[in-house]
């Protein structure tokens, strides 16, 4: 697929995106880091108008189906969200007990070393590969893919049992992130 297919052409349409950790580092094994991601998503929902339809946080990546109506651009939300969560979680890694601190910080520093835009650490990979959701069938296919991630990783037997996902919302229970059910 060409890189042109990964551009956000309609800033207010619904997109499937994936944010991946630098070097696929399993950062999200600690509850505090996972909760920072969910708290940040909820902040963007309440304060920036973000609409999240589906999400799942795995140990080293985050999948979302989302949109942003109004004047705000989705590309701006992506940039700001990644920057904010990187800063918050790097601060936690640096200042709280973390057995993998030195190793993770070395990996993040190495990843950002030759990028002039990076001051010290590259936390997230640059690309988020946004894919425009054109149809209800495509939405359903991406949602099933997202919700099946923890099942395929053998973390849970049923998608709705994984709390760092919107699958429980679609099963009739309230999840950790405010989602728009479709």
Short mmCIF file of C-alpha atoms in Angstrom, two decimals:
data_model
loop_
_atom_site.label_atom_id
_atom_site.label_comp_id
_atom_site.label_asym_id
_atom_site.label_seq_id
_atom_site.Cartn_x
_atom_site.Cartn_y
_atom_site.Cartn_z
CA UNK A 1 0.00 0.00 0.00
CA UNK A 2 1.44 3.38 -0.88
CA UNK A 3 2.05 5.99 1.80
CA UNK A 4 -0.54 8.19 0.05
CA UNK A 5 -3.21 5.76 1.25
CA UNK A 6 -2.25 6.61 4.85
CA UNK A 7 -3.00 10.33 4.67
CA UNK A 8 -5.90 11.94 6.51
CA UNK A 9 -7.67 13.55 3.58
CA UNK A 10 -10.97 14.26 5.36
CA UNK A 11 -10.15 15.64 8.82
CA UNK A 12 -13.68 14.98 10.11
CA UNK A 13 -14.32 11.47 8.78
CA UNK A 14 -14.08 8.26 10.80
CA UNK A 15 -10.63 6.64 10.77
CA UNK A 16 -9.03 3.46 12.04
CA UNK A 17 -5.58 4.27 13.47
CA UNK A 18 -2.86 2.36 15.28
CA UNK A 19 -0.27 3.96 17.54
CA UNK A 20 2.73 1.71 18.01
CA UNK A 21 5.51 1.96 20.56
CA UNK A 22 9.04 2.64 19.39
CA UNK A 23 10.77 -0.72 18.81
CA UNK A 24 7.48 -2.40 19.81
CA UNK A 25 8.51 -2.03 23.47
CA UNK A 26 5.95 -3.56 25.84
CA UNK A 27 5.39 -0.36 27.82
CA UNK A 28 1.74 -1.03 28.64
CA UNK A 29 2.33 -3.88 31.05
CA UNK A 30 1.99 -1.58 34.07
CA UNK A 31 -1.51 -0.47 35.16
CA UNK A 32 -0.42 3.15 35.70
CA UNK A 33 0.71 3.50 32.08
CA UNK A 34 -2.48 1.90 30.77
CA UNK A 35 -4.62 4.12 32.95
CA UNK A 36 -2.76 7.19 31.69
CA UNK A 37 -3.79 6.22 28.16
CA UNK A 38 -7.46 5.82 29.14
CA UNK A 39 -7.50 9.04 31.19
CA UNK A 40 -5.97 10.91 28.26
CA UNK A 41 -8.53 9.48 25.83
CA UNK A 42 -11.34 10.59 28.15
CA UNK A 43 -9.80 14.06 28.45
CA UNK A 44 -9.78 14.39 24.65
CA UNK A 45 -13.38 13.18 24.48
CA UNK A 46 -14.56 15.70 27.09
CA UNK A 47 -12.39 18.68 26.17
CA UNK A 48 -11.50 18.35 22.48
CA UNK A 49 -14.68 16.85 21.01
CA UNK A 50 -13.05 13.56 20.09
CA UNK A 51 -15.48 10.77 19.31
CA UNK A 52 -14.16 7.28 20.00
CA UNK A 53 -16.19 4.43 18.55
CA UNK A 54 -13.86 1.57 19.33
CA UNK A 55 -10.46 1.10 20.98
CA UNK A 56 -8.09 -1.48 22.41
CA UNK A 57 -4.79 -0.99 24.23
CA UNK A 58 -2.32 -3.83 23.97
CA UNK A 59 1.15 -4.07 25.56
CA UNK A 60 2.85 -2.14 22.76
CA UNK A 61 0.15 -0.55 20.59
CA UNK A 62 -3.20 1.20 20.67
CA UNK A 63 -5.96 0.70 18.08
CA UNK A 64 -8.75 3.24 17.68
CA UNK A 65 -11.70 4.01 15.46
CA UNK A 66 -12.43 7.68 15.96
CA UNK A 67 -13.36 11.02 14.48
CA UNK A 68 -13.47 14.66 15.49
CA UNK A 69 -16.34 16.85 14.33
CA UNK A 70 -16.11 20.62 14.27
CA UNK A 71 -13.11 22.81 13.57
CA UNK A 72 -10.44 20.64 15.18
CA UNK A 73 -8.42 18.51 12.76
CA UNK A 74 -7.94 14.82 13.44
CA UNK A 75 -4.28 15.13 12.46
CA UNK A 76 -3.87 17.77 15.21
CA UNK A 77 -5.55 15.49 17.75
CA UNK A 78 -3.21 12.65 16.78
CA UNK A 79 -0.13 14.86 17.08
CA UNK A 80 -1.19 16.37 20.41
CA UNK A 81 -2.38 13.09 21.93
CA UNK A 82 0.83 11.26 21.08
CA UNK A 83 2.95 14.15 22.36
CA UNK A 84 0.99 14.47 25.61
CA UNK A 85 0.87 10.75 26.43
CA UNK A 86 4.56 10.37 25.60
CA UNK A 87 5.46 13.20 27.98
CA UNK A 88 3.25 11.87 30.79
CA UNK A 89 4.38 8.25 30.56
CA UNK A 90 8.05 9.14 30.12
CA UNK A 91 7.73 11.22 33.28
CA UNK A 92 6.28 8.20 35.11
CA UNK A 93 9.03 5.91 33.80
CA UNK A 94 11.67 8.43 34.91
CA UNK A 95 10.26 9.33 38.33
CA UNK A 96 8.41 6.25 39.59
CA UNK A 97 9.69 2.77 40.41
CA UNK A 98 10.33 0.97 37.12
CA UNK A 99 12.59 -2.06 36.85
CA UNK A 100 13.04 -1.51 33.09
CA UNK A 101 13.73 2.25 33.35
CA UNK A 102 17.31 2.40 32.06
CA UNK A 103 16.69 -0.06 29.24
CA UNK A 104 13.48 1.65 28.04
CA UNK A 105 14.96 5.15 28.19
CA UNK A 106 18.03 3.98 26.22
CA UNK A 107 15.74 2.49 23.56
CA UNK A 108 13.65 5.68 23.33
CA UNK A 109 16.77 7.85 23.23
CA UNK A 110 18.40 5.75 20.50
CA UNK A 111 15.20 5.88 18.43
CA UNK A 112 15.14 9.68 18.57
CA UNK A 113 18.87 10.28 18.24
CA UNK A 114 18.98 11.08 14.53
CA UNK A 115 15.63 12.87 14.24
CA UNK A 116 16.03 16.63 14.55
CA UNK A 117 12.40 16.98 15.66
CA UNK A 118 13.07 14.85 18.75
CA UNK A 119 14.67 16.61 21.72
CA UNK A 120 15.49 13.45 23.69
CA UNK A 121 13.17 10.43 23.37
CA UNK A 122 10.98 8.91 20.65
CA UNK A 123 8.17 7.21 22.55
CA UNK A 124 5.65 6.44 19.79
CA UNK A 125 6.56 5.46 16.26
CA UNK A 126 5.93 8.30 13.81
CA UNK A 127 3.24 6.69 11.71
CA UNK A 128 -0.31 5.88 12.78
CA UNK A 129 -1.47 4.53 9.38
CA UNK A 130 -4.92 6.15 9.35
CA UNK A 131 -7.41 4.21 7.26
CA UNK A 132 -10.63 5.93 6.24
CA UNK A 133 -13.72 3.95 7.21
CA UNK A 134 -15.96 4.14 4.10
CA UNK A 135 -18.71 1.63 4.88
CA UNK A 136 -20.55 -0.03 7.74
CA UNK A 137 -19.00 -3.34 6.70
CA UNK A 138 -15.51 -1.89 6.92
CA UNK A 139 -16.32 -0.39 10.32
CA UNK A 140 -17.51 -3.77 11.59
CA UNK A 141 -14.45 -5.57 10.18
CA UNK A 142 -12.05 -3.11 11.89
CA UNK A 143 -14.02 -3.21 15.15
CA UNK A 144 -13.91 -7.02 15.19
CA UNK A 145 -10.19 -6.91 14.46
CA UNK A 146 -9.63 -4.46 17.34
CA UNK A 147 -11.76 -6.38 19.84
CA UNK A 148 -10.20 -9.73 18.88
CA UNK A 149 -6.63 -8.50 19.60
CA UNK A 150 -6.54 -9.62 23.27
CA UNK A 151 -8.26 -12.90 22.36
CA UNK A 152 -5.67 -13.68 19.69
CA UNK A 153 -2.92 -12.74 22.16
CA UNK A 154 -4.49 -15.26 24.58
CA UNK A 155 -4.98 -12.63 27.30
CA UNK A 156 -8.73 -13.32 27.53
CA UNK A 157 -11.13 -15.90 26.13
CA UNK A 158 -13.83 -13.35 25.21
CA UNK A 159 -13.29 -9.79 23.97
CA UNK A 160 -15.64 -8.28 26.57
CA UNK A 161 -13.45 -9.65 29.40
CA UNK A 162 -10.56 -7.36 28.45
CA UNK A 163 -10.94 -4.09 30.36
CA UNK A 164 -8.58 -2.01 28.21
CA UNK A 165 -10.93 -2.15 25.25
CA UNK A 166 -14.35 -0.96 24.16
CA UNK A 167 -15.57 -4.56 23.78
CA UNK A 168 -17.22 -4.43 27.22
CA UNK A 169 -19.17 -1.31 26.13
CA UNK A 170 -20.48 -3.21 23.12
CA UNK A 171 -21.39 -6.10 25.45
CA UNK A 172 -23.62 -3.77 27.51
CA UNK A 173 -21.26 -2.75 30.33
CA UNK A 174 -19.52 0.57 30.95
CA UNK A 175 -15.85 0.53 29.96
CA UNK A 176 -12.95 2.77 30.95
CA UNK A 177 -13.25 5.17 28.00
CA UNK A 178 -16.32 7.11 26.94
CA UNK A 179 -17.26 5.67 23.56
CA UNK A 180 -19.96 6.35 21.00
CA UNK A 181 -21.70 3.02 20.38
CA UNK A 182 -22.52 2.28 16.75
#
